[in-house]
PDB file of C-alpha atoms in Angstrom:
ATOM      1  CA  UNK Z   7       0.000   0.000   0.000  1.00 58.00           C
ATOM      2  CA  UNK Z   8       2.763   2.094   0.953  1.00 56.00           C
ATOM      3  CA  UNK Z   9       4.179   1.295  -2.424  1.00 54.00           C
ATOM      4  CA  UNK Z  10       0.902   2.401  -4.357  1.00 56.00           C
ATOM      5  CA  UNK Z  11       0.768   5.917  -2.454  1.00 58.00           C
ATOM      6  CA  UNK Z  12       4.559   6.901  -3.598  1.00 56.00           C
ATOM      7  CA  UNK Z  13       3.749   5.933  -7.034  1.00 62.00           C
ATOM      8  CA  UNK Z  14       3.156   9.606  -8.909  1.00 65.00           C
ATOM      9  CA  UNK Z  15       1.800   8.143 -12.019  1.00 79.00           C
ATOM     10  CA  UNK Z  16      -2.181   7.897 -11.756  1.00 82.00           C
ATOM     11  CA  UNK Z  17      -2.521   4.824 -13.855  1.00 82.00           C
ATOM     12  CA  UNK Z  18      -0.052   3.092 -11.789  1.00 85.00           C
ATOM     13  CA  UNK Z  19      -1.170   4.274  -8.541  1.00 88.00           C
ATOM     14  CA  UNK Z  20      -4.996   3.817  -9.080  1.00 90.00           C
ATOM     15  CA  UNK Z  21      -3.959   0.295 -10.788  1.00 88.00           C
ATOM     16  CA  UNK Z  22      -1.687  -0.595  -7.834  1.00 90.00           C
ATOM     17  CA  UNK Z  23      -4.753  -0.142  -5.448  1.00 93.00           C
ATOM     18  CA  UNK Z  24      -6.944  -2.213  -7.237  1.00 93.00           C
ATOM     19  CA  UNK Z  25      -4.704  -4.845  -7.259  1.00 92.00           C
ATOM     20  CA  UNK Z  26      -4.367  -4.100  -3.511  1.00 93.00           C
ATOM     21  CA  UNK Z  27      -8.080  -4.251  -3.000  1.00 94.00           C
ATOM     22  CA  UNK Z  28      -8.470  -7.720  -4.652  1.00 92.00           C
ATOM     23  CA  UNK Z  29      -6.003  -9.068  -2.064  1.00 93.00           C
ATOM     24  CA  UNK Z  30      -8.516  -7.686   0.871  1.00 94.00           C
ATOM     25  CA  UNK Z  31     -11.157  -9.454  -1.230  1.00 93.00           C
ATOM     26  CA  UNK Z  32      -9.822 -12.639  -1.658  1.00 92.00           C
ATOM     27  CA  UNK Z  33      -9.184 -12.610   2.462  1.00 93.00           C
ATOM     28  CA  UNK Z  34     -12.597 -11.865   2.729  1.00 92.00           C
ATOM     29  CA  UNK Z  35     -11.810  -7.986   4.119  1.00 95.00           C
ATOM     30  CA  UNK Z  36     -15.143  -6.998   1.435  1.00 94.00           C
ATOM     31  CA  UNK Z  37     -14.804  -3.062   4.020  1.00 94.00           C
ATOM     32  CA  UNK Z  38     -11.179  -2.527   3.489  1.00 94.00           C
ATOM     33  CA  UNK Z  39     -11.404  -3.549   0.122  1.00 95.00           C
ATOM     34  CA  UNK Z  40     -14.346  -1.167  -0.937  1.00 95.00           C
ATOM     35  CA  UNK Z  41     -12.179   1.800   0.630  1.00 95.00           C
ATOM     36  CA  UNK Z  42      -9.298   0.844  -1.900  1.00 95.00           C
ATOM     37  CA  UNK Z  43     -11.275   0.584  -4.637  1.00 96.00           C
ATOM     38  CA  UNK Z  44     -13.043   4.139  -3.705  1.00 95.00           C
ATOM     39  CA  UNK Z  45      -9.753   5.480  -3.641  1.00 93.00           C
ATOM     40  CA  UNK Z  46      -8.418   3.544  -6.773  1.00 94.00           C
ATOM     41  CA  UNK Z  47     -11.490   5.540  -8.960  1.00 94.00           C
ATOM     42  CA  UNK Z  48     -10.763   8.831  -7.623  1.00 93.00           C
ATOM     43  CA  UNK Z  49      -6.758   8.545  -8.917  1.00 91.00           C
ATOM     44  CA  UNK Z  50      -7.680   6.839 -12.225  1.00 89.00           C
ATOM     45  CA  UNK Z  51     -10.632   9.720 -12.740  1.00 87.00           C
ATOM     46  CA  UNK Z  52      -7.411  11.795 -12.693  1.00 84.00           C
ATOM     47  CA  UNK Z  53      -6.061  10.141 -15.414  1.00 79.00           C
ATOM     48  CA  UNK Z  54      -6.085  11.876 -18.661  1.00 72.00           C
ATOM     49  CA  UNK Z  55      -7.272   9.749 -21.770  1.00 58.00           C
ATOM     50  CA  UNK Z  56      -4.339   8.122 -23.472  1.00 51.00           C
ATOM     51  CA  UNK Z  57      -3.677   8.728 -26.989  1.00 52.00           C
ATOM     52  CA  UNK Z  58      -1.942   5.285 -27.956  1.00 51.00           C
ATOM     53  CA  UNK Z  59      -1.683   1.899 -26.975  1.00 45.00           C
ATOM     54  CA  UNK Z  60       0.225   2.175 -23.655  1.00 46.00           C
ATOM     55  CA  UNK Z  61      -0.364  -0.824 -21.268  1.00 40.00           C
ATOM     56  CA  UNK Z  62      -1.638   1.066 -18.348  1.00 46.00           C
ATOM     57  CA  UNK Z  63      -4.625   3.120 -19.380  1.00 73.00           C
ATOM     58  CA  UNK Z  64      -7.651   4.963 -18.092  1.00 81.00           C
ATOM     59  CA  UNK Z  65     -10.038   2.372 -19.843  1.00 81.00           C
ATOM     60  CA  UNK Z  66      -7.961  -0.349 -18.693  1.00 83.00           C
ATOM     61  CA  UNK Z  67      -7.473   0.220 -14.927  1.00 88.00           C
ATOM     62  CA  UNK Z  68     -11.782   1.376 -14.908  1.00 89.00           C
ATOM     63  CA  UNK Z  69     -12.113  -1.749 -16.134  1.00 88.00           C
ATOM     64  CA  UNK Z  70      -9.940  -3.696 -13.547  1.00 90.00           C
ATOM     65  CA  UNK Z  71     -11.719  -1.441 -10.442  1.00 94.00           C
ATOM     66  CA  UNK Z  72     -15.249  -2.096 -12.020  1.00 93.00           C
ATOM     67  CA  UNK Z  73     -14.498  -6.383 -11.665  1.00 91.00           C
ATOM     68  CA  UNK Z  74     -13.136  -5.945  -8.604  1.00 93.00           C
ATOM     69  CA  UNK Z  75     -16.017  -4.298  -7.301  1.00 95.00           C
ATOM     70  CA  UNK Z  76     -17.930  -6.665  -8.317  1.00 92.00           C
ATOM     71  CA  UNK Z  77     -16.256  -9.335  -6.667  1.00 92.00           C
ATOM     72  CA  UNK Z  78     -17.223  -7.683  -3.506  1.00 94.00           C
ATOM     73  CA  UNK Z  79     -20.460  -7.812  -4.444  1.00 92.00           C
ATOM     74  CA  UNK Z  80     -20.908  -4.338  -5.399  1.00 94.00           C
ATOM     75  CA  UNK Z  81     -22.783  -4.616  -8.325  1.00 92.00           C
ATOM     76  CA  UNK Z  82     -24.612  -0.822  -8.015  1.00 91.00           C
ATOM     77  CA  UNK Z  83     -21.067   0.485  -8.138  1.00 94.00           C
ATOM     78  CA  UNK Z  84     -19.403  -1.678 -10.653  1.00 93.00           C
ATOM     79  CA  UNK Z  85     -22.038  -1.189 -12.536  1.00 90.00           C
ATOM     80  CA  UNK Z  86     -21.511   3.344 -12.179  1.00 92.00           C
ATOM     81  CA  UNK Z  87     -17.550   2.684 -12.573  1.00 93.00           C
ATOM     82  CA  UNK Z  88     -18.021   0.447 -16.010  1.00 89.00           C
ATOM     83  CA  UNK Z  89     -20.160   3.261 -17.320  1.00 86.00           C
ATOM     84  CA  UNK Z  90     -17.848   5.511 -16.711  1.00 85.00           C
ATOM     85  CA  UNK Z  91     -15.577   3.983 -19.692  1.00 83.00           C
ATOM     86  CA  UNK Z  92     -16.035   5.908 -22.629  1.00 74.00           C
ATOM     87  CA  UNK Z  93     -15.476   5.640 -26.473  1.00 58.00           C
ATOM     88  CA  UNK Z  94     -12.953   8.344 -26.947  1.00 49.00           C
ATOM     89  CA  UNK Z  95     -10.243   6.157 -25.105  1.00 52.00           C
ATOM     90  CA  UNK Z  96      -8.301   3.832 -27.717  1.00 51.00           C
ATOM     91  CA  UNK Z  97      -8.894   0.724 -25.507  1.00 48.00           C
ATOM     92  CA  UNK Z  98     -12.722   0.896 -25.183  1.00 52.00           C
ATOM     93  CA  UNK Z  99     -12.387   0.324 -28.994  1.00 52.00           C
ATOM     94  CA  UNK Z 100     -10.868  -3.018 -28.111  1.00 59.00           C
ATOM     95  CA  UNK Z 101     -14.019  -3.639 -26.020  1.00 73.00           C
ATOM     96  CA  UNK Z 102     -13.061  -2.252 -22.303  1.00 78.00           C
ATOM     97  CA  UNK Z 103     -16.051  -1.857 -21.556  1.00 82.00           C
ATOM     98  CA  UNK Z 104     -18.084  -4.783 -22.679  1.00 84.00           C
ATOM     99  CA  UNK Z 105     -15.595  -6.540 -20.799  1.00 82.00           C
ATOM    100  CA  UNK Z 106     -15.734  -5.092 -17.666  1.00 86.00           C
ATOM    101  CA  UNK Z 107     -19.710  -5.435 -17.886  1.00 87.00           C
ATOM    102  CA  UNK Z 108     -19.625  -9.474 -18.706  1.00 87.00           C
ATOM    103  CA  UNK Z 109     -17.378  -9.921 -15.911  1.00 87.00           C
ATOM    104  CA  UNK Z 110     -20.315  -7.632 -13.829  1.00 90.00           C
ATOM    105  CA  UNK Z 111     -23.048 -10.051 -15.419  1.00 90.00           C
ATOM    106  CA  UNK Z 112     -20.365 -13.240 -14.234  1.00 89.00           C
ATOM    107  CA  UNK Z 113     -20.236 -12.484 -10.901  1.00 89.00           C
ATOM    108  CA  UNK Z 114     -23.457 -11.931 -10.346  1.00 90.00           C
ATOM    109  CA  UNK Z 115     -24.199 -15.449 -11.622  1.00 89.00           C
ATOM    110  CA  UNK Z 116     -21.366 -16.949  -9.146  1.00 88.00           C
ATOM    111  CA  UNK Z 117     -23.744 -14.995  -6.570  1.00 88.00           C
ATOM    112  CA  UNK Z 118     -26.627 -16.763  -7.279  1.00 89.00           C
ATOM    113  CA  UNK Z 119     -28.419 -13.295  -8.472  1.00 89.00           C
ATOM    114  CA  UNK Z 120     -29.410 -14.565 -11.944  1.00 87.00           C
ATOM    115  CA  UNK Z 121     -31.902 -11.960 -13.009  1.00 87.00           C
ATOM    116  CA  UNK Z 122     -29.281  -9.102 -12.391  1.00 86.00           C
ATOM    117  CA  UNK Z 123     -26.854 -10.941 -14.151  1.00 88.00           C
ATOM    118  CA  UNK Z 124     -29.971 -10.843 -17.253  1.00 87.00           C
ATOM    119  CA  UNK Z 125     -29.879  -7.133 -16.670  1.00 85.00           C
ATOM    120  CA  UNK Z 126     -26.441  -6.718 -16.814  1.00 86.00           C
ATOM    121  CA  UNK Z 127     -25.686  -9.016 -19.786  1.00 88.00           C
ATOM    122  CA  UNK Z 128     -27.969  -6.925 -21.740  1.00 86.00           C
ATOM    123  CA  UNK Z 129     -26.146  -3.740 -21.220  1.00 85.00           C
ATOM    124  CA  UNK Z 130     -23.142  -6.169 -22.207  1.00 87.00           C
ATOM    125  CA  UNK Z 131     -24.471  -6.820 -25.622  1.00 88.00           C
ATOM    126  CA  UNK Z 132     -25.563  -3.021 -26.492  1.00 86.00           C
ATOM    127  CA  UNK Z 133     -21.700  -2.502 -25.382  1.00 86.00           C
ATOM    128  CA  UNK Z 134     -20.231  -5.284 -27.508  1.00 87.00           C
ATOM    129  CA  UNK Z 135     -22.293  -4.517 -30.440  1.00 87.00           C
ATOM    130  CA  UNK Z 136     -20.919  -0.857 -30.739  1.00 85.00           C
ATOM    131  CA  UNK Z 137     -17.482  -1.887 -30.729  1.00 84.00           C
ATOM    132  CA  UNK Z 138     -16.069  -0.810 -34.322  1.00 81.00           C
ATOM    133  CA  UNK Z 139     -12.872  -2.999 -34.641  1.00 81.00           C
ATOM    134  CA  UNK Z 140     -14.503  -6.917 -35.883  1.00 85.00           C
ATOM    135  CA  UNK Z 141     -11.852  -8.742 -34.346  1.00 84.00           C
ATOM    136  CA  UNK Z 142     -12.545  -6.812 -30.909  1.00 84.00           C
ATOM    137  CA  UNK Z 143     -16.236  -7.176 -31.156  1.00 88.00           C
ATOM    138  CA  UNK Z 144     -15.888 -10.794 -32.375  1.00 89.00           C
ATOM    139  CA  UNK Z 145     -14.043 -12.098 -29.007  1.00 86.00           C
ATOM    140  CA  UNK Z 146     -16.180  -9.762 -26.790  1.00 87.00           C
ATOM    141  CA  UNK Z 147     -19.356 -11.327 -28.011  1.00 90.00           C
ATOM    142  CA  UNK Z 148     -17.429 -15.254 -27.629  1.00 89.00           C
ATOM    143  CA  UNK Z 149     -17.034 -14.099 -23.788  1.00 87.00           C
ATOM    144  CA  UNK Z 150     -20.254 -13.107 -23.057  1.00 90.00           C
ATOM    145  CA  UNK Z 151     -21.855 -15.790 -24.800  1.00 90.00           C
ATOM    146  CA  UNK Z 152     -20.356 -17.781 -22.178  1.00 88.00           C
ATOM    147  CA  UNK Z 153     -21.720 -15.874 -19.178  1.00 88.00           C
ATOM    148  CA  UNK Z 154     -25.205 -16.340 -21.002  1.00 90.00           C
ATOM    149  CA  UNK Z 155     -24.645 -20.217 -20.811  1.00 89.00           C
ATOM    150  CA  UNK Z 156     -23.581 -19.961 -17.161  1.00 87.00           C
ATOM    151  CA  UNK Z 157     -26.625 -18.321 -16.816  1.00 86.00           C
ATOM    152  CA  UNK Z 158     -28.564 -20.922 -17.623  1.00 87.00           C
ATOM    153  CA  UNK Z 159     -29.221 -19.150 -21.412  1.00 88.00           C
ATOM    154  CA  UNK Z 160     -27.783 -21.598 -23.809  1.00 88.00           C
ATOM    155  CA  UNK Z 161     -29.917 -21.102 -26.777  1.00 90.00           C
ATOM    156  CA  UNK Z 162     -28.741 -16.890 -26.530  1.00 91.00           C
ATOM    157  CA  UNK Z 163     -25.345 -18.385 -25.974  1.00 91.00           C
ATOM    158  CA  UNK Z 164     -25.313 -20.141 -28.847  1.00 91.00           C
ATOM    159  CA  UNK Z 165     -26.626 -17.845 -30.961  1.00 93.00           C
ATOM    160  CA  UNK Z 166     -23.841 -15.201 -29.573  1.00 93.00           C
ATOM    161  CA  UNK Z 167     -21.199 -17.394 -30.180  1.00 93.00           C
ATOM    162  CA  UNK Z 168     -22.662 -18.181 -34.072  1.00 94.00           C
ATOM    163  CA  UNK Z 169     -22.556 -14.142 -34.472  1.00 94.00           C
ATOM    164  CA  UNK Z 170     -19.100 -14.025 -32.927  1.00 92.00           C
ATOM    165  CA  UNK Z 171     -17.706 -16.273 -35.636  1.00 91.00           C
ATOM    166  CA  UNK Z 172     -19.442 -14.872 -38.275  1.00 93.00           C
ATOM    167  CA  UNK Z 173     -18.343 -11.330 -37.385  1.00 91.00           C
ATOM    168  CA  UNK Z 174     -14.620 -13.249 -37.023  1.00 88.00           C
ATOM    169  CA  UNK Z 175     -14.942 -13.734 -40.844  1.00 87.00           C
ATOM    170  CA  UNK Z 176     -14.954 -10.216 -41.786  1.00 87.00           C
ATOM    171  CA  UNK Z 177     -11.629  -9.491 -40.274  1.00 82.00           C
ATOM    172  CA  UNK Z 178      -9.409  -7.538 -43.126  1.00 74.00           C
ATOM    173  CA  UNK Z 179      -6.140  -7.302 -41.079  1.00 66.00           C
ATOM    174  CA  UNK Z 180      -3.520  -9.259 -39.947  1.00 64.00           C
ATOM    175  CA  UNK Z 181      -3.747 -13.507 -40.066  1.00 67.00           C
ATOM    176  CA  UNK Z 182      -2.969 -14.121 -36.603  1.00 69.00           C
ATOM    177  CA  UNK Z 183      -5.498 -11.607 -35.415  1.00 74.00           C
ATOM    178  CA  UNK Z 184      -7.978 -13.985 -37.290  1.00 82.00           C
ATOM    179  CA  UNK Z 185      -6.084 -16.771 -35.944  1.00 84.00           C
ATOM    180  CA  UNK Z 186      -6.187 -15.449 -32.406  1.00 86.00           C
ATOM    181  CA  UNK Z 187      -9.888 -14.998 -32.512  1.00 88.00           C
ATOM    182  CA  UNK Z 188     -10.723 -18.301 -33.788  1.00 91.00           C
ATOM    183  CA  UNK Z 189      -8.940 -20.210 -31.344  1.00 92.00           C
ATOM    184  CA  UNK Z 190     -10.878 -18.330 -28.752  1.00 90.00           C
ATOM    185  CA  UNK Z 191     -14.352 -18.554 -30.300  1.00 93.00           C
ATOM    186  CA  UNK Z 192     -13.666 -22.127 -30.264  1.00 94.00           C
ATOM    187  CA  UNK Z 193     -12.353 -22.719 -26.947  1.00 93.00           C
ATOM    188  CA  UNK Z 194     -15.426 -20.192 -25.580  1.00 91.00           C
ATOM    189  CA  UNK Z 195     -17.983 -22.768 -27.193  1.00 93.00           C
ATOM    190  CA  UNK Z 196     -16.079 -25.554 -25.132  1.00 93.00           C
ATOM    191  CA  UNK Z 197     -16.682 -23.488 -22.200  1.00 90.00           C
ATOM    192  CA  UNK Z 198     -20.504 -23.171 -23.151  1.00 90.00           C
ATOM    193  CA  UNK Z 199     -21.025 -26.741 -23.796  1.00 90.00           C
ATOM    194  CA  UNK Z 200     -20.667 -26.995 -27.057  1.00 92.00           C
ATOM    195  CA  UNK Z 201     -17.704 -28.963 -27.959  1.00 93.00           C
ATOM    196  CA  UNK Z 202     -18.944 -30.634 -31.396  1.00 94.00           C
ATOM    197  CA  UNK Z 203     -19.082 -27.076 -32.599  1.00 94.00           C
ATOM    198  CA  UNK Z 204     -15.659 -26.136 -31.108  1.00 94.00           C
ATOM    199  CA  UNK Z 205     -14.366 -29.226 -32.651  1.00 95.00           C
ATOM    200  CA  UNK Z 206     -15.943 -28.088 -36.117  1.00 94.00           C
ATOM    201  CA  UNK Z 207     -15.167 -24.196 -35.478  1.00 94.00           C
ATOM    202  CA  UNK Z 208     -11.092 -25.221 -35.287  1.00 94.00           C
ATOM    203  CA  UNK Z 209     -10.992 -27.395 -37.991  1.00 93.00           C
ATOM    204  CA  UNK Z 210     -11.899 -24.733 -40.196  1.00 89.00           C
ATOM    205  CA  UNK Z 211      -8.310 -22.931 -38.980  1.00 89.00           C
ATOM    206  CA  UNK Z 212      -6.266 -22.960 -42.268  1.00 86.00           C
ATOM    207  CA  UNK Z 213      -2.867 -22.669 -40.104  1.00 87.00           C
ATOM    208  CA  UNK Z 214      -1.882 -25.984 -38.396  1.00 91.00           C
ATOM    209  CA  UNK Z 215       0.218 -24.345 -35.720  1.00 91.00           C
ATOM    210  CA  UNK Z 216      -3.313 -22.239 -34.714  1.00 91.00           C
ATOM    211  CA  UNK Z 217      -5.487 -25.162 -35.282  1.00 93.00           C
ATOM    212  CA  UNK Z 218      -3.378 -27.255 -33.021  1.00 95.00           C
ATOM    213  CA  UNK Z 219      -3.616 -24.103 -30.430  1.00 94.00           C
ATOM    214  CA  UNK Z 220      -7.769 -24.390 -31.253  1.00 94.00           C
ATOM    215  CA  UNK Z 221      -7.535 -28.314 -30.197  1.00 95.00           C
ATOM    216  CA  UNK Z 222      -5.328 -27.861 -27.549  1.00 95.00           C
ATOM    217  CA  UNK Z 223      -7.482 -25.555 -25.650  1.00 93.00           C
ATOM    218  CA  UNK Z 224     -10.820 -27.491 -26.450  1.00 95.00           C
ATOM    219  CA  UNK Z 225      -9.007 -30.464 -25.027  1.00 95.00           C
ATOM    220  CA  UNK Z 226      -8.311 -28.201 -21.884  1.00 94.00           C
ATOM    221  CA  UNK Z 227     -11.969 -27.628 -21.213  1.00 93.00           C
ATOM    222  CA  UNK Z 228     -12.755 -31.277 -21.803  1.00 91.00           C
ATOM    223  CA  UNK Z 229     -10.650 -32.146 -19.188  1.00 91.00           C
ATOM    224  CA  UNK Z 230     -11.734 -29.456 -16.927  1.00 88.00           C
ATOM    225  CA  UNK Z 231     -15.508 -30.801 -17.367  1.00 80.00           C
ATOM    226  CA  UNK Z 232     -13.891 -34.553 -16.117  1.00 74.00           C
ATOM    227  CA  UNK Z 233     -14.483 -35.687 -19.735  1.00 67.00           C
ATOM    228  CA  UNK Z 234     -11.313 -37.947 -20.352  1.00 57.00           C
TER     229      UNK Z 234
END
């Protein structure tokens, strides 16, 4: 903590405390924790909006403070702090923000609060559907299909995760950005459930050494599920 307070860089500082205030959350210290995280959002509302790809940014660390307050269970604030990620920062082109919200929607399954997580996943989509970049928007929409099948919502799931590899198509840029998004639309429907269409969705990968990535992680899930 001491650490995090000499730190004069905002986006280090505020990200420092988050960090910080996960650690109180995992020990179950849910008060100290929210104090952190109040004080984490008031240093990375400080920040000023980056102009390139740096690895600490505004949109980045917002995102980070908005999960961990929702691993507290603070779901009214995560909620205000996700919001508060807006399009003229380079990274919420990337899909910040429909990030931060699925991992909102997530936790509130793991809590057992299903129709908030409903509420929350469809703020998700709006999110994920405005992102401009189709390799950005393609993996956003694989992850929250996912949190729509832990949510008991498998039809919508599947359905996301159909869009997400049709929108993976109409990538016009670099092959291993296409690559890179396959492999995870593939290993998201193994995390859904459906592993026939993972199976069929990495097959399609032109490039062995991706396709073999594709298989590798499907078998990963498979063995996570106790399916030998």
């Amino acid at each position: 903590l001491e650490t995090a307070n000499i730190t004069q860089d905002d986006a280090q500082k505020a990200s420092a405390l988050a960090e910080i205030a996960g650690k109180y959350a995992e020990a179950g210290q849910n008060e100290k924790a929210a104090q952190l995280l109040s004080l984490a959002l008031d240093t990375a509302n400080a920040i000023k909006d980056q102009v390139g790809l740096d690895d600490v940014t505004k949109a980045v660390v917002l995102c980070d403070i908005a999960e961990k307050y929702a691993e507290i269970g603070q779901f009214a604030k995560a909620l205000e702090t996700a919001k508060t990620i807006t399009r003229n920062t380079i990274e919420d082109k990337w899909g910040a923000k429909a990030w931060a919200l699925a991992e909102i929607a997530g936790k509130c399954t793991e809590a057992g609060q299903n129709e908030k997580a409903s509420q929350f996943l469809s703020q998700t989509l709006g999110a994920a559907n405005s992102i401009e970049d189709e390799g950005a928007k393609a993996r956003a929409l694989a992850g929250i299909a996912v949190v729509y099948a832990e949510n008991g919502q498998n039809e919508k799931a599947a359905q996301l995760l159909s869009q997400a590899l049709e929108t993976a198509k109409t990538i016009g840029y670099y092959e291993s950005t296409r690559g890179e998004t396959y492999i995870l639309i593939a290993v998201k429907y193994a995390e859904a459930g459906e592993f026939s269409k993972a199976l069929e969705t990495a097959i399609t990968i032109q490039d062995k050494v991706t396709k073999a990535c594709a298989l590798a992680g499907i078998a990963v899930v498979y063995a996570e599920n106790g399916q030998n």
